[in-house]
Short mmCIF file of C-alpha atoms and ligand atoms in Angstrom, two decimals:
data_model
loop_
_atom_site.label_atom_id
_atom_site.label_comp_id
_atom_site.label_asym_id
_atom_site.label_seq_id
_atom_site.Cartn_x
_atom_site.Cartn_y
_atom_site.Cartn_z
CA MET A 11 101.28 14.44 -13.19
CA GLY A 12 98.82 13.73 -10.37
CA ASN A 13 95.83 11.45 -10.55
CA ALA A 14 92.54 13.05 -11.67
CA TYR A 15 90.65 11.51 -8.73
CA TYR A 16 93.11 12.36 -5.97
CA ALA A 17 93.36 15.70 -4.19
CA PRO A 18 95.21 16.44 -0.95
CA ASP A 19 92.76 19.19 0.06
CA ALA A 20 89.08 19.83 0.75
CA THR A 21 88.09 18.90 -2.83
CA ARG A 22 89.01 15.28 -2.18
CA ALA A 23 85.52 14.06 -1.27
CA THR A 24 84.05 15.50 -4.49
CA LYS A 25 86.67 13.73 -6.57
CA VAL A 26 86.27 10.42 -4.73
CA SER A 27 82.52 10.65 -5.10
CA ALA A 28 82.89 11.25 -8.88
CA LEU A 29 85.20 8.24 -9.09
CA PHE A 30 82.73 5.85 -7.46
CA ALA A 31 79.82 7.25 -9.49
CA ARG A 32 81.83 6.36 -12.57
CA ILE A 33 82.86 2.81 -11.61
CA ALA A 34 79.82 1.67 -9.57
CA PRO A 35 78.27 -0.62 -12.24
CA ARG A 36 81.57 -2.51 -12.77
CA TYR A 37 82.96 -2.24 -9.23
CA ASP A 38 82.18 -5.81 -8.13
CA LEU A 39 83.42 -7.38 -11.36
CA ILE A 40 86.73 -5.49 -11.26
CA ASN A 41 87.21 -6.39 -7.57
CA ASP A 42 87.01 -10.05 -8.47
CA LEU A 43 89.38 -9.68 -11.41
CA GLN A 44 92.04 -7.49 -9.83
CA SER A 45 92.22 -9.54 -6.61
CA PHE A 46 91.76 -12.94 -8.34
CA GLY A 47 88.68 -13.33 -6.14
CA LEU A 48 90.74 -13.05 -2.96
CA HIS A 49 88.89 -9.99 -1.65
CA ARG A 50 86.06 -12.37 -0.76
CA LEU A 51 88.35 -14.31 1.60
CA TRP A 52 89.72 -11.11 3.15
CA LYS A 53 86.22 -9.81 3.78
CA ARG A 54 85.36 -13.13 5.45
CA ARG A 55 88.38 -12.63 7.74
CA LEU A 56 87.08 -9.15 8.55
CA VAL A 57 83.67 -10.56 9.50
CA ARG A 58 85.33 -13.20 11.73
CA LEU A 59 87.38 -10.48 13.47
CA ALA A 60 84.21 -8.46 13.94
CA ALA A 61 82.78 -11.52 15.76
CA ALA A 62 79.42 -10.82 14.13
CA ARG A 63 76.58 -12.84 15.64
CA PRO A 64 72.87 -12.57 16.33
CA GLY A 65 72.00 -9.70 18.65
CA LEU A 66 74.95 -7.56 17.58
CA HIS A 67 74.37 -4.09 16.13
CA ALA A 68 76.94 -3.35 13.42
CA LEU A 69 77.83 -0.32 11.30
CA ASP A 70 79.69 -0.78 8.01
CA LEU A 71 81.10 2.56 6.86
CA CYS A 72 81.87 3.21 3.18
CA CYS A 73 79.75 0.13 2.52
CA GLY A 74 79.79 0.56 -1.27
CA THR A 75 77.93 -2.23 -3.02
CA GLY A 76 77.39 -4.00 0.31
CA ASP A 77 79.73 -7.03 0.46
CA VAL A 78 80.66 -6.59 4.12
CA ALA A 79 77.24 -5.38 5.26
CA PHE A 80 75.61 -8.47 3.74
CA ALA A 81 78.25 -10.79 5.24
CA LEU A 82 77.80 -9.29 8.73
CA ALA A 83 74.03 -9.72 8.36
CA ARG A 84 74.41 -13.34 7.23
CA ALA A 85 76.37 -13.94 10.46
CA GLY A 86 73.30 -12.70 12.32
CA ALA A 87 74.11 -9.07 13.14
CA GLY A 88 71.69 -6.22 12.52
CA VAL A 89 73.58 -4.01 10.08
CA THR A 90 73.57 -0.42 8.91
CA GLY A 91 75.64 0.25 5.79
CA LEU A 92 76.54 3.88 5.14
CA ASP A 93 78.07 5.44 2.03
CA PHE A 94 78.11 8.85 0.34
CA SER A 95 77.81 7.50 -3.20
CA GLU A 96 74.22 7.15 -4.37
CA GLU A 97 75.47 5.07 -7.30
CA MET A 98 77.27 2.55 -5.07
CA LEU A 99 74.27 2.40 -2.71
CA ALA A 100 71.99 1.76 -5.69
CA MET A 101 74.09 -1.32 -6.53
CA ALA A 102 73.89 -2.48 -2.89
CA LYS A 103 70.11 -2.09 -2.84
CA GLN A 104 69.84 -3.94 -6.14
CA ARG A 105 71.85 -6.86 -4.67
CA LYS A 106 69.84 -6.99 -1.44
CA PRO A 107 67.17 -9.53 -2.46
CA SER A 108 69.77 -12.09 -3.56
CA ALA A 109 72.37 -11.41 -0.85
CA GLY A 110 70.96 -13.90 1.66
CA THR A 111 69.08 -13.59 4.88
CA GLY A 112 69.74 -10.92 7.43
CA GLN A 113 68.76 -7.50 8.58
CA VAL A 114 70.50 -4.74 6.59
CA GLU A 115 69.62 -1.12 5.97
CA PHE A 116 71.55 1.23 3.71
CA LEU A 117 71.94 4.92 4.46
CA HIS A 118 73.35 7.81 2.48
CA GLY A 119 75.88 9.77 4.55
CA ASP A 120 79.41 10.89 5.23
CA ALA A 121 81.69 8.54 7.16
CA LEU A 122 83.41 11.56 8.71
CA GLN A 123 80.15 12.88 10.18
CA THR A 124 77.65 10.11 10.78
CA PRO A 125 74.19 10.79 12.22
CA PHE A 126 74.53 8.26 15.07
CA PRO A 127 74.76 8.95 18.79
CA ASP A 128 77.88 8.09 20.79
CA ALA A 129 78.45 4.41 21.67
CA HIS A 130 75.58 3.28 19.41
CA PHE A 131 77.13 0.15 17.80
CA ASP A 132 78.72 -3.06 19.09
CA VAL A 133 81.00 -3.21 16.08
CA VAL A 134 82.07 -0.76 13.38
CA THR A 135 83.79 -1.92 10.19
CA ILE A 136 85.25 -0.18 7.16
CA SER A 137 86.53 -2.07 4.14
CA TYR A 138 88.61 -0.29 1.48
CA GLY A 139 87.12 2.97 2.73
CA LEU A 140 89.50 4.56 5.23
CA ARG A 141 92.17 5.21 2.56
CA ASN A 142 89.61 7.24 0.59
CA LEU A 143 88.68 9.67 3.34
CA ALA A 144 89.99 13.23 3.25
CA ASP A 145 91.08 12.72 6.87
CA PHE A 146 91.76 9.12 7.92
CA THR A 147 92.25 10.02 11.60
CA GLY A 148 88.89 11.83 11.49
CA GLY A 149 87.37 8.61 10.13
CA LEU A 150 88.89 6.56 12.96
CA ARG A 151 87.67 9.12 15.51
CA GLU A 152 84.14 8.80 14.14
CA MET A 153 84.33 4.99 14.20
CA HIS A 154 85.56 5.15 17.79
CA ARG A 155 82.87 7.66 18.83
CA VAL A 156 79.96 5.50 17.65
CA THR A 157 81.38 2.23 19.06
CA ARG A 158 80.27 1.23 22.55
CA PRO A 159 82.95 0.69 25.21
CA GLY A 160 84.23 -2.86 24.75
CA GLY A 161 82.98 -2.89 21.13
CA ARG A 162 85.17 -3.60 18.11
CA LEU A 163 86.59 -1.56 15.25
CA VAL A 164 87.81 -3.52 12.21
CA ILE A 165 89.49 -2.03 9.15
CA LEU A 166 90.38 -3.79 5.90
CA ASP A 167 92.39 -1.99 3.23
CA PHE A 168 95.31 -2.11 0.85
CA GLY A 169 98.55 -2.30 2.79
CA LYS A 170 102.24 -1.55 2.40
CA PRO A 171 104.27 -4.76 2.46
CA PRO A 172 107.27 -4.47 4.81
CA ASN A 173 109.47 -6.51 2.45
CA ARG A 174 111.00 -4.10 -0.08
CA LEU A 175 111.15 -6.49 -3.03
CA TRP A 176 107.54 -7.65 -2.55
CA ARG A 177 106.42 -4.03 -2.10
CA SER A 178 108.05 -3.02 -5.43
CA LEU A 179 106.45 -5.94 -7.26
CA TYR A 180 103.07 -5.25 -5.73
CA PHE A 181 103.22 -1.50 -6.40
CA GLY A 182 104.23 -2.40 -9.98
CA TYR A 183 101.05 -4.48 -10.27
CA LEU A 184 98.97 -1.56 -8.96
CA ARG A 185 100.75 0.92 -11.25
CA PHE A 186 100.76 -1.01 -14.53
CA ALA A 187 98.18 -3.83 -14.44
CA VAL A 188 95.28 -2.58 -12.30
CA PRO A 189 94.61 0.60 -14.39
CA VAL A 190 94.11 -1.69 -17.39
CA PHE A 191 90.94 -3.05 -15.72
CA GLY A 192 89.70 0.54 -15.38
CA ARG A 193 90.44 1.24 -19.02
CA ILE A 194 88.77 -1.95 -20.30
CA PHE A 195 85.66 -1.99 -18.12
CA CYS A 196 85.04 1.71 -17.37
CA GLY A 197 86.95 3.45 -20.16
CA ASP A 198 88.93 5.19 -17.40
CA ALA A 199 92.42 4.03 -16.40
CA ALA A 200 92.81 6.89 -13.89
CA ALA A 201 89.94 5.54 -11.79
CA TYR A 202 92.05 2.47 -11.00
CA ALA A 203 95.45 4.19 -11.04
CA TYR A 204 93.91 6.07 -8.08
CA ILE A 205 94.40 2.99 -5.87
CA LEU A 206 98.18 3.34 -5.84
CA GLU A 207 98.02 7.14 -5.64
CA SER A 208 95.73 7.01 -2.59
CA LEU A 209 97.80 4.24 -0.98
CA GLN A 210 100.94 6.34 -1.27
CA HIS A 211 99.22 9.11 0.71
CA TYR A 212 97.89 6.71 3.34
CA PRO A 213 99.89 5.49 6.34
CA ALA A 214 98.48 1.95 5.88
CA GLN A 215 98.50 -0.76 8.55
CA GLU A 216 101.22 0.60 10.84
CA GLY A 217 99.94 4.19 10.79
CA VAL A 218 96.38 3.00 11.41
CA ALA A 219 97.54 0.89 14.38
CA THR A 220 99.36 3.92 15.84
CA ALA A 221 96.28 6.12 15.40
CA LEU A 222 94.08 3.49 17.09
CA ARG A 223 96.49 3.40 20.06
CA GLU A 224 96.45 7.20 20.20
CA LEU A 225 92.65 7.05 20.43
CA GLY A 226 93.11 4.95 23.56
CA CYS A 227 91.88 1.68 22.05
CA ALA A 228 92.69 -1.64 23.69
CA ASN A 229 93.92 -4.86 22.06
CA VAL A 230 95.13 -3.09 18.92
CA GLY A 231 96.28 -5.63 16.34
CA VAL A 232 97.28 -5.96 12.71
CA THR A 233 96.92 -8.96 10.42
CA HIS A 234 99.03 -8.85 7.27
CA LEU A 235 97.40 -10.59 4.31
CA LEU A 236 99.48 -11.60 1.28
CA GLY A 237 102.67 -10.40 2.97
CA GLY A 238 101.11 -7.06 3.90
CA ALA A 239 99.70 -6.24 0.46
CA MET A 240 96.37 -6.16 2.28
CA SER A 241 95.85 -5.59 5.95
CA LEU A 242 93.30 -5.95 8.68
CA ASN A 243 93.51 -3.58 11.65
CA TYR A 244 91.39 -4.28 14.70
CA ALA A 245 90.93 -2.81 18.13
CA GLU A 246 88.50 -2.56 21.00
CA LYS A 247 87.16 0.65 22.44
CA ALA A 248 88.45 0.82 26.01
CA ARG A 249 85.80 0.12 28.67
C1 SAM B 18 86.60 1.03 -2.53
S1 SAM B 18 84.92 1.29 -2.12
C2 SAM B 18 84.67 0.06 -0.86
C3 SAM B 18 83.30 -0.53 -0.90
C4 SAM B 18 83.08 -1.72 0.03
N1 SAM B 18 83.27 -1.36 1.41
C5 SAM B 18 83.98 -2.87 -0.33
O1 SAM B 18 84.81 -3.24 0.49
O2 SAM B 18 83.83 -3.41 -1.43
C6 SAM B 18 85.01 2.77 -1.16
C7 SAM B 18 83.65 3.34 -0.81
O3 SAM B 18 83.84 4.40 0.11
C8 SAM B 18 82.86 5.39 -0.15
N2 SAM B 18 83.31 6.64 0.48
C9 SAM B 18 84.45 7.30 0.27
N3 SAM B 18 84.52 8.39 1.06
C10 SAM B 18 83.38 8.40 1.80
C11 SAM B 18 82.86 9.26 2.81
N4 SAM B 18 83.52 10.33 3.23
N5 SAM B 18 81.68 8.94 3.38
C12 SAM B 18 80.99 7.85 2.97
N6 SAM B 18 81.42 7.01 2.00
C13 SAM B 18 82.61 7.28 1.42
C14 SAM B 18 82.78 5.42 -1.67
O4 SAM B 18 81.59 6.01 -2.12
C15 SAM B 18 82.89 3.93 -1.99
O5 SAM B 18 81.62 3.33 -2.08
#
């Protein structure tokens, strides 16, 4: 039987939106628990790859509760965080006063159709968002469109470890252990079983790198984290 929050067709966005509405209040807590706090380190790596600094104009798509947007802003960038879940954005806005200094604004919108002009940002990031889009290549096209020539695109998400044994162990963790967090904290195991379901329908780090090359990006690279269980893709928009 399929997962209640996954759909391969046009209804996907509605289901994903319902999922994040459901888990928003416990999202940050479960992130810490299921990753043993490591997602904080991976997001720091993302911000380093984004080379965020004062004067830079950054867009964080699928910003959720704001981790990456706040981190980019703390590094000095002016940041726009965009997400289609009002519930996740409400958590981000609630965190804003205690999230440190920096210039961040949060916008409601669809990552597949943003309201920004071409070449508007120096850097565009997406953390644990691309896998959730109904069309991941459409998401990359939109990231590429709004990045200025020479600007950076950085993507953090769950990956597919190349080592078969490690991949089986890791998928076992996602299949059996992670849904328990959903059941305990949100009364909904399917909301967290969705991670593995969505990952299985996502081409992960290698497919994302290929798509970035097909878009004509330069300096396309992949960093495997935890043996590829997580991955960072990065690229520059060709000048
Ligand atoms: C797993 S959360 C990631 C949140 C945050 N970036 C992080 O790393 O913690 C995925 C987010 O993507 C958002 N999202 C999914 N599809 C979207 C879309 N088409 N447009 C905008 N946001 C979307 C969800 O609402 C959710 O907040």
